[in-house]
Short mmCIF file of C-alpha atoms in Angstrom, two decimals:
data_model
loop_
_atom_site.label_atom_id
_atom_site.label_comp_id
_atom_site.label_asym_id
_atom_site.label_seq_id
_atom_site.Cartn_x
_atom_site.Cartn_y
_atom_site.Cartn_z
CA UNK A 1 -28.60 -40.62 -9.46
CA UNK A 2 -27.89 -38.65 -7.05
CA UNK A 3 -30.53 -35.98 -5.32
CA UNK A 4 -29.23 -33.14 -7.16
CA UNK A 5 -29.74 -34.91 -10.54
CA UNK A 6 -32.59 -35.84 -10.17
CA UNK A 7 -33.90 -32.12 -9.36
CA UNK A 8 -32.51 -31.04 -12.06
CA UNK A 9 -34.23 -33.33 -14.58
CA UNK A 10 -36.97 -32.36 -16.64
CA UNK A 11 -40.78 -34.31 -16.69
CA UNK A 12 -42.42 -36.03 -19.19
CA UNK A 13 -45.42 -35.73 -20.43
CA UNK A 14 -47.31 -38.33 -22.79
CA UNK A 15 -48.01 -37.14 -26.42
CA UNK A 16 -49.05 -39.54 -29.04
CA UNK A 17 -48.15 -42.47 -27.14
CA UNK A 18 -44.46 -41.24 -26.33
CA UNK A 19 -42.63 -39.51 -23.57
CA UNK A 20 -41.28 -36.10 -24.11
CA UNK A 21 -39.45 -33.43 -22.50
CA UNK A 22 -42.15 -31.28 -19.92
CA UNK A 23 -41.39 -27.42 -20.87
CA UNK A 24 -37.77 -27.69 -20.71
CA UNK A 25 -37.63 -23.68 -21.52
CA UNK A 26 -39.39 -23.27 -18.66
CA UNK A 27 -36.60 -24.92 -16.69
CA UNK A 28 -33.99 -22.88 -18.75
CA UNK A 29 -36.01 -19.77 -17.20
CA UNK A 30 -36.17 -20.98 -14.09
CA UNK A 31 -32.69 -21.81 -13.66
CA UNK A 32 -31.69 -18.30 -15.29
CA UNK A 33 -33.30 -16.38 -12.79
CA UNK A 34 -31.41 -18.40 -10.00
CA UNK A 35 -28.67 -17.00 -11.17
CA UNK A 36 -29.50 -13.75 -11.11
CA UNK A 37 -30.65 -14.16 -7.87
CA UNK A 38 -27.35 -15.47 -6.39
CA UNK A 39 -25.57 -12.41 -8.16
CA UNK A 40 -25.18 -12.95 -11.40
CA UNK A 41 -26.96 -9.70 -12.93
CA UNK A 42 -26.49 -8.58 -16.02
CA UNK A 43 -24.23 -5.08 -16.21
CA UNK A 44 -26.59 -1.80 -15.29
CA UNK A 45 -27.63 0.34 -17.86
CA UNK A 46 -24.93 2.60 -16.60
CA UNK A 47 -22.78 0.23 -17.01
CA UNK A 48 -23.87 -0.88 -20.45
CA UNK A 49 -23.39 2.86 -21.60
CA UNK A 50 -20.01 3.45 -20.59
CA UNK A 51 -19.01 -0.49 -22.15
CA UNK A 52 -20.40 0.92 -25.22
CA UNK A 53 -18.96 4.35 -25.46
CA UNK A 54 -15.45 3.55 -24.11
CA UNK A 55 -12.32 3.72 -25.88
CA UNK A 56 -9.66 1.69 -26.05
CA UNK A 57 -7.37 2.12 -23.27
CA UNK A 58 -4.14 3.86 -23.81
CA UNK A 59 -2.79 4.18 -20.72
CA UNK A 60 0.47 2.47 -21.19
CA UNK A 61 0.91 5.01 -24.33
CA UNK A 62 0.62 7.93 -21.87
CA UNK A 63 2.71 6.90 -19.93
CA UNK A 64 5.48 6.80 -22.33
CA UNK A 65 4.80 10.75 -23.23
CA UNK A 66 5.34 11.44 -19.48
CA UNK A 67 9.78 12.06 -19.93
CA UNK A 68 9.39 13.87 -23.37
CA UNK A 69 10.19 17.11 -24.08
CA UNK A 70 6.49 18.98 -24.11
CA UNK A 71 7.62 20.95 -26.89
CA UNK A 72 7.91 17.76 -28.75
CA UNK A 73 4.07 16.55 -28.18
CA UNK A 74 1.23 17.48 -29.55
CA UNK A 75 -2.21 19.09 -27.32
CA UNK A 76 -3.52 16.03 -27.67
CA UNK A 77 -0.51 13.86 -26.09
CA UNK A 78 0.07 16.48 -23.37
CA UNK A 79 -3.57 16.27 -22.41
CA UNK A 80 -3.40 12.49 -22.28
CA UNK A 81 0.26 12.50 -20.40
CA UNK A 82 -1.65 14.40 -17.67
CA UNK A 83 -4.52 12.14 -17.62
CA UNK A 84 -1.85 9.52 -16.36
CA UNK A 85 -1.79 11.79 -13.22
CA UNK A 86 -5.56 10.22 -12.14
CA UNK A 87 -3.45 6.65 -11.71
CA UNK A 88 -4.91 3.42 -13.99
CA UNK A 89 -7.85 2.60 -13.17
CA UNK A 90 -9.78 5.18 -15.58
CA UNK A 91 -12.12 5.00 -18.83
CA UNK A 92 -12.28 7.24 -21.45
CA UNK A 93 -15.38 7.68 -23.38
CA UNK A 94 -16.59 8.93 -26.64
CA UNK A 95 -20.25 10.22 -26.87
CA UNK A 96 -21.46 11.44 -29.94
CA UNK A 97 -24.03 14.31 -29.55
CA UNK A 98 -26.27 16.16 -31.98
CA UNK A 99 -23.77 19.02 -30.61
CA UNK A 100 -20.55 17.23 -31.62
CA UNK A 101 -18.25 14.20 -29.65
CA UNK A 102 -18.55 14.57 -25.45
CA UNK A 103 -14.90 13.36 -23.72
CA UNK A 104 -15.69 12.08 -20.47
CA UNK A 105 -13.59 10.33 -18.61
CA UNK A 106 -14.61 7.88 -16.03
CA UNK A 107 -13.13 6.43 -12.50
CA UNK A 108 -14.42 4.21 -9.97
CA UNK A 109 -16.53 0.80 -8.77
CA UNK A 110 -19.03 -0.19 -11.00
CA UNK A 111 -22.14 0.34 -8.95
CA UNK A 112 -20.81 3.49 -7.29
CA UNK A 113 -23.13 6.77 -6.96
CA UNK A 114 -22.56 8.90 -9.76
CA UNK A 115 -20.49 11.83 -8.92
CA UNK A 116 -20.06 14.56 -12.32
CA UNK A 117 -17.42 16.77 -12.13
CA UNK A 118 -17.37 20.23 -14.66
CA UNK A 119 -13.96 21.97 -14.62
CA UNK A 120 -13.43 25.33 -14.67
CA UNK A 121 -12.81 27.86 -17.47
CA UNK A 122 -8.96 27.61 -19.32
CA UNK A 123 -8.59 23.45 -19.02
CA UNK A 124 -10.12 20.41 -18.71
CA UNK A 125 -10.73 17.22 -16.68
CA UNK A 126 -7.06 16.36 -16.11
CA UNK A 127 -7.43 19.16 -13.69
CA UNK A 128 -8.74 16.44 -11.23
CA UNK A 129 -5.88 14.88 -10.92
CA UNK A 130 -5.88 15.76 -7.00
CA UNK A 131 -9.30 14.82 -6.53
CA UNK A 132 -10.55 11.92 -8.37
CA UNK A 133 -8.20 9.12 -7.55
CA UNK A 134 -9.31 9.76 -3.57
CA UNK A 135 -13.43 10.34 -4.59
CA UNK A 136 -13.24 7.34 -6.81
CA UNK A 137 -12.63 5.35 -3.90
CA UNK A 138 -16.59 6.18 -2.35
CA UNK A 139 -18.03 7.19 -5.65
CA UNK A 140 -18.32 6.31 -9.69
CA UNK A 141 -17.03 9.98 -11.08
CA UNK A 142 -17.99 11.49 -14.78
CA UNK A 143 -15.35 14.08 -15.73
CA UNK A 144 -16.82 16.13 -18.83
CA UNK A 145 -14.82 17.99 -20.68
CA UNK A 146 -16.48 21.47 -22.01
CA UNK A 147 -17.92 21.29 -25.24
CA UNK A 148 -16.27 25.00 -25.85
CA UNK A 149 -12.91 24.23 -23.95
CA UNK A 150 -9.89 23.66 -23.91
CA UNK A 151 -10.02 19.57 -23.72
CA UNK A 152 -11.06 16.28 -26.10
CA UNK A 153 -14.54 17.67 -26.81
CA UNK A 154 -15.24 18.69 -30.08
CA UNK A 155 -18.15 20.52 -31.17
CA UNK A 156 -19.41 20.24 -35.02
CA UNK A 157 -21.81 23.20 -35.30
CA UNK A 158 -21.97 26.83 -34.06
CA UNK A 159 -22.97 26.72 -30.43
CA UNK A 160 -24.09 30.76 -29.11
CA UNK A 161 -26.21 30.02 -26.53
CA UNK A 162 -26.19 28.25 -23.28
CA UNK A 163 -29.57 26.19 -23.53
CA UNK A 164 -27.28 24.70 -26.37
CA UNK A 165 -24.81 24.00 -23.94
CA UNK A 166 -27.84 23.02 -21.11
CA UNK A 167 -28.74 20.58 -23.86
CA UNK A 168 -25.75 18.89 -24.60
CA UNK A 169 -24.95 18.27 -21.33
CA UNK A 170 -28.30 16.70 -21.07
CA UNK A 171 -27.70 14.40 -24.40
CA UNK A 172 -24.78 12.76 -22.14
CA UNK A 173 -26.74 12.34 -18.88
CA UNK A 174 -29.34 10.29 -21.63
CA UNK A 175 -26.82 8.43 -22.75
CA UNK A 176 -25.03 7.31 -19.75
CA UNK A 177 -27.95 6.83 -18.23
CA UNK A 178 -27.27 9.16 -15.79
CA UNK A 179 -30.92 10.08 -13.86
CA UNK A 180 -29.59 10.99 -10.33
CA UNK A 181 -26.21 12.35 -8.97
CA UNK A 182 -23.93 14.57 -7.42
CA UNK A 183 -23.03 17.48 -9.41
CA UNK A 184 -19.79 19.24 -8.56
CA UNK A 185 -18.86 22.43 -10.27
CA UNK A 186 -15.27 24.38 -10.26
CA UNK A 187 -14.91 28.14 -11.24
CA UNK A 188 -16.84 28.17 -14.78
CA UNK A 189 -18.25 24.61 -14.34
CA UNK A 190 -19.71 25.84 -11.37
CA UNK A 191 -21.94 28.35 -13.05
CA UNK A 192 -23.04 25.61 -15.44
CA UNK A 193 -23.53 23.20 -12.48
CA UNK A 194 -25.93 25.86 -11.01
CA UNK A 195 -28.01 26.20 -14.76
CA UNK A 196 -28.16 22.47 -14.77
CA UNK A 197 -29.59 22.28 -11.49
CA UNK A 198 -31.92 25.03 -12.27
CA UNK A 199 -32.99 23.02 -15.37
CA UNK A 200 -32.96 19.73 -14.21
CA UNK A 201 -33.27 19.58 -10.20
CA UNK A 202 -34.94 16.08 -10.16
CA UNK A 203 -31.54 14.59 -11.60
CA UNK A 204 -29.09 17.24 -9.21
CA UNK A 205 -30.06 15.42 -5.98
CA UNK A 206 -26.44 17.22 -4.68
CA UNK A 207 -24.56 20.76 -5.83
CA UNK A 208 -21.34 21.45 -4.89
CA UNK A 209 -20.07 24.66 -5.99
CA UNK A 210 -16.34 25.08 -5.53
CA UNK A 211 -15.63 28.71 -6.00
CA UNK A 212 -18.16 29.28 -8.82
CA UNK A 213 -17.27 32.21 -11.04
CA UNK A 214 -19.69 35.32 -11.71
CA UNK A 215 -22.44 33.20 -9.64
CA UNK A 216 -23.17 35.25 -6.50
CA UNK A 217 -22.02 38.59 -7.90
CA UNK A 218 -19.58 40.29 -10.55
CA UNK A 219 -15.86 39.64 -10.20
CA UNK A 220 -14.52 42.50 -8.77
CA UNK A 221 -11.68 44.02 -10.89
CA UNK A 222 -8.23 43.67 -9.33
CA UNK A 223 -4.79 43.69 -9.95
CA UNK A 224 -5.09 39.69 -10.20
CA UNK A 225 -7.34 39.72 -12.18
CA UNK A 226 -6.34 41.82 -14.99
CA UNK A 227 -3.51 39.60 -14.71
CA UNK A 228 -5.52 36.81 -15.44
CA UNK A 229 -7.55 38.02 -18.05
CA UNK A 230 -4.15 39.87 -19.85
CA UNK A 231 -2.24 36.24 -19.77
CA UNK A 232 -5.53 34.64 -21.72
CA UNK A 233 -5.01 37.50 -24.33
CA UNK A 234 -1.32 37.46 -24.58
CA UNK A 235 -0.09 34.15 -23.19
CA UNK A 236 4.16 33.66 -22.37
CA UNK A 237 6.20 31.22 -20.93
CA UNK A 238 7.75 33.93 -18.60
CA UNK A 239 4.69 34.98 -17.60
CA UNK A 240 2.91 32.11 -16.50
CA UNK A 241 4.10 31.59 -13.17
CA UNK A 242 2.94 34.99 -12.10
CA UNK A 243 -0.73 34.04 -13.88
CA UNK A 244 -0.83 30.96 -11.64
CA UNK A 245 0.17 33.03 -8.91
CA UNK A 246 -2.61 35.18 -9.14
CA UNK A 247 -5.32 31.47 -8.73
CA UNK A 248 -3.17 29.66 -6.53
CA UNK A 249 -1.42 29.86 -2.98
CA UNK A 250 1.31 27.45 -4.19
CA UNK A 251 1.92 27.34 -7.80
CA UNK A 252 5.25 24.73 -6.93
CA UNK A 253 2.20 22.37 -5.83
CA UNK A 254 0.57 22.23 -9.26
CA UNK A 255 2.46 18.98 -11.28
CA UNK A 256 4.17 19.77 -13.94
CA UNK A 257 2.81 17.61 -16.70
CA UNK A 258 -0.54 19.11 -15.95
CA UNK A 259 1.22 23.13 -16.06
CA UNK A 260 2.77 21.79 -19.94
CA UNK A 261 -0.63 21.02 -21.17
CA UNK A 262 -2.77 23.73 -19.59
CA UNK A 263 0.36 26.29 -20.97
CA UNK A 264 -0.21 24.59 -24.56
CA UNK A 265 -3.84 25.29 -24.69
CA UNK A 266 -3.40 29.25 -23.78
CA UNK A 267 -1.35 29.68 -26.59
CA UNK A 268 -3.77 27.84 -29.12
CA UNK A 269 -6.78 29.74 -27.93
CA UNK A 270 -6.01 33.34 -27.31
CA UNK A 271 -9.57 35.13 -27.12
CA UNK A 272 -12.13 35.98 -24.32
CA UNK A 273 -13.83 32.14 -23.96
CA UNK A 274 -17.23 31.28 -25.90
CA UNK A 275 -20.11 32.61 -24.00
CA UNK A 276 -18.59 34.95 -21.48
CA UNK A 277 -21.00 37.60 -21.66
CA UNK A 278 -23.82 35.18 -21.18
CA UNK A 279 -21.97 34.32 -17.96
CA UNK A 280 -23.91 36.45 -15.69
CA UNK A 281 -24.96 36.42 -11.78
CA UNK A 282 -27.83 34.77 -10.30
CA UNK A 283 -30.96 36.75 -9.18
CA UNK A 284 -32.08 35.82 -5.89
CA UNK A 285 -35.12 35.03 -6.62
CA UNK A 286 -33.91 32.27 -9.03
CA UNK A 287 -31.37 30.75 -6.11
CA UNK A 288 -34.20 29.89 -4.24
CA UNK A 289 -35.52 27.91 -6.72
CA UNK A 290 -32.21 25.17 -5.81
CA UNK A 291 -34.06 23.03 -3.52
CA UNK A 292 -31.70 20.37 -3.55
CA UNK A 293 -28.49 20.20 -0.69
CA UNK A 294 -26.25 23.08 -1.97
CA UNK A 295 -22.42 22.91 -0.50
CA UNK A 296 -20.66 26.15 -1.19
CA UNK A 297 -16.36 26.41 -1.07
CA UNK A 298 -14.11 29.23 -1.32
CA UNK A 299 -10.65 29.34 -0.95
CA UNK A 300 -9.34 31.76 1.85
CA UNK A 301 -6.96 33.74 -0.73
CA UNK A 302 -9.95 33.05 -3.64
CA UNK A 303 -9.78 36.14 -6.60
CA UNK A 304 -12.84 35.29 -7.61
CA UNK A 305 -14.68 34.84 -4.31
CA UNK A 306 -15.03 36.78 -1.29
CA UNK A 307 -16.92 35.99 2.13
CA UNK A 308 -19.82 38.24 0.77
CA UNK A 309 -19.94 35.36 -1.74
CA UNK A 310 -20.87 32.88 1.29
CA UNK A 311 -22.97 35.22 3.01
CA UNK A 312 -25.58 35.71 -0.01
CA UNK A 313 -25.95 32.03 -0.54
CA UNK A 314 -26.60 31.55 3.32
CA UNK A 315 -28.79 34.46 2.55
CA UNK A 316 -30.92 33.05 -0.43
CA UNK A 317 -30.32 29.14 -0.81
CA UNK A 318 -32.91 26.71 0.76
CA UNK A 319 -30.56 23.96 1.66
CA UNK A 320 -27.08 25.39 1.74
CA UNK A 321 -24.16 24.50 3.66
CA UNK A 322 -20.90 26.76 3.03
CA UNK A 323 -17.59 27.03 4.08
CA UNK A 324 -13.58 28.62 3.82
CA UNK A 325 -10.85 26.43 2.86
CA UNK A 326 -7.54 27.59 4.05
CA UNK A 327 -4.67 27.70 2.40
CA UNK A 328 -6.25 28.19 -1.14
CA UNK A 329 -6.87 30.11 -3.68
CA UNK A 330 -9.50 30.01 -6.42
CA UNK A 331 -7.52 26.27 -7.55
CA UNK A 332 -8.81 25.54 -4.29
CA UNK A 333 -9.38 21.71 -5.18
CA UNK A 334 -5.33 21.77 -5.98
CA UNK A 335 -4.20 23.66 -3.33
CA UNK A 336 -5.67 22.17 -0.43
CA UNK A 337 -7.07 19.25 -2.32
CA UNK A 338 -7.17 16.84 0.70
CA UNK A 339 -9.59 19.58 3.01
CA UNK A 340 -12.27 19.78 -0.50
CA UNK A 341 -12.11 15.56 -0.96
CA UNK A 342 -13.35 15.37 2.38
CA UNK A 343 -15.29 17.88 2.83
CA UNK A 344 -17.40 17.16 -0.37
CA UNK A 345 -17.53 13.78 0.50
CA UNK A 346 -18.43 14.23 3.87
CA UNK A 347 -21.33 16.52 2.62
CA UNK A 348 -22.28 14.37 0.15
CA UNK A 349 -22.73 11.16 1.96
CA UNK A 350 -24.68 12.54 4.76
CA UNK A 351 -27.01 13.91 2.19
CA UNK A 352 -27.80 11.00 0.22
CA UNK A 353 -28.57 9.24 4.33
CA UNK A 354 -31.64 12.03 4.79
CA UNK A 355 -33.95 14.10 3.34
CA UNK A 356 -33.76 16.88 5.68
CA UNK A 357 -32.13 19.65 5.43
CA UNK A 358 -29.61 19.94 8.61
CA UNK A 359 -26.03 20.15 8.97
CA UNK A 360 -23.41 17.77 7.54
CA UNK A 361 -21.48 16.56 10.29
#
């Protein structure tokens, strides 16, 4: 018998004149503990939740739609093929809540720091296609389709109050064991991200607002804003490019797979977004309650926000950084994805390394 065999032999105790194994269960427990300490850890609560809610992987099926005529595809198929712009490494989750089913798309390393993405109005999580492949190298990314928006989340009852939407988001966080995270919101998603940060300050460790709508002030009327509103109420293919040009500095840079599903959703929902009248700007005193590090970015040709928005943010937010992204409109995360990605990553990384409110380099 070699030394290793001797080490794992159970001891014996004399009982009623016979020798019997001594506490084999204790040995098993010890051996199991040793395995845990040497790296065979069970999945984290977050990873277990992802596995519980994940759907079958359909990426290969989605790719089959890429070359099809968009007119031959239904709305969900257009969404699915736009999701292929994320690459291959993502998982779709379907989370049952008391308000309906939440669609969450997840990408990134199992043990990555959680980064939650809330998309803008009249779109869905596919809008993050220029950002997720890069961000998922550094974070566990969770993109949530808005409950009342143009995506795969489905409400099962009337939702007529912002408080209900906030409760819905919290059910998602709880289901996924997301107790602390960075939160990024674009446009309408920025307004909801601000609401979440106000209601759950212990969960939101870093807040990033990408040209948040109706947050620092009312949207000022302009010809471009009117074009966008008119298109929402009366979408026409002939007017699509002109509308996109009000939001983007480089429409030709927007992938056609994304544009096709964006237009389809526009034609199936010819009304102003739900809860729009409740999306009012925040008072300065309310902003001062946001003690977490906050980053606010706008485009240099942004029709929703202006340098005055950043001046207000600097004046009222306790721990804030602001910047104007060059060569970008309201769709800054698409127009200049590289700058936005790097700026967001640099900000979150710096704020995780220190507790103070110093500017990130």
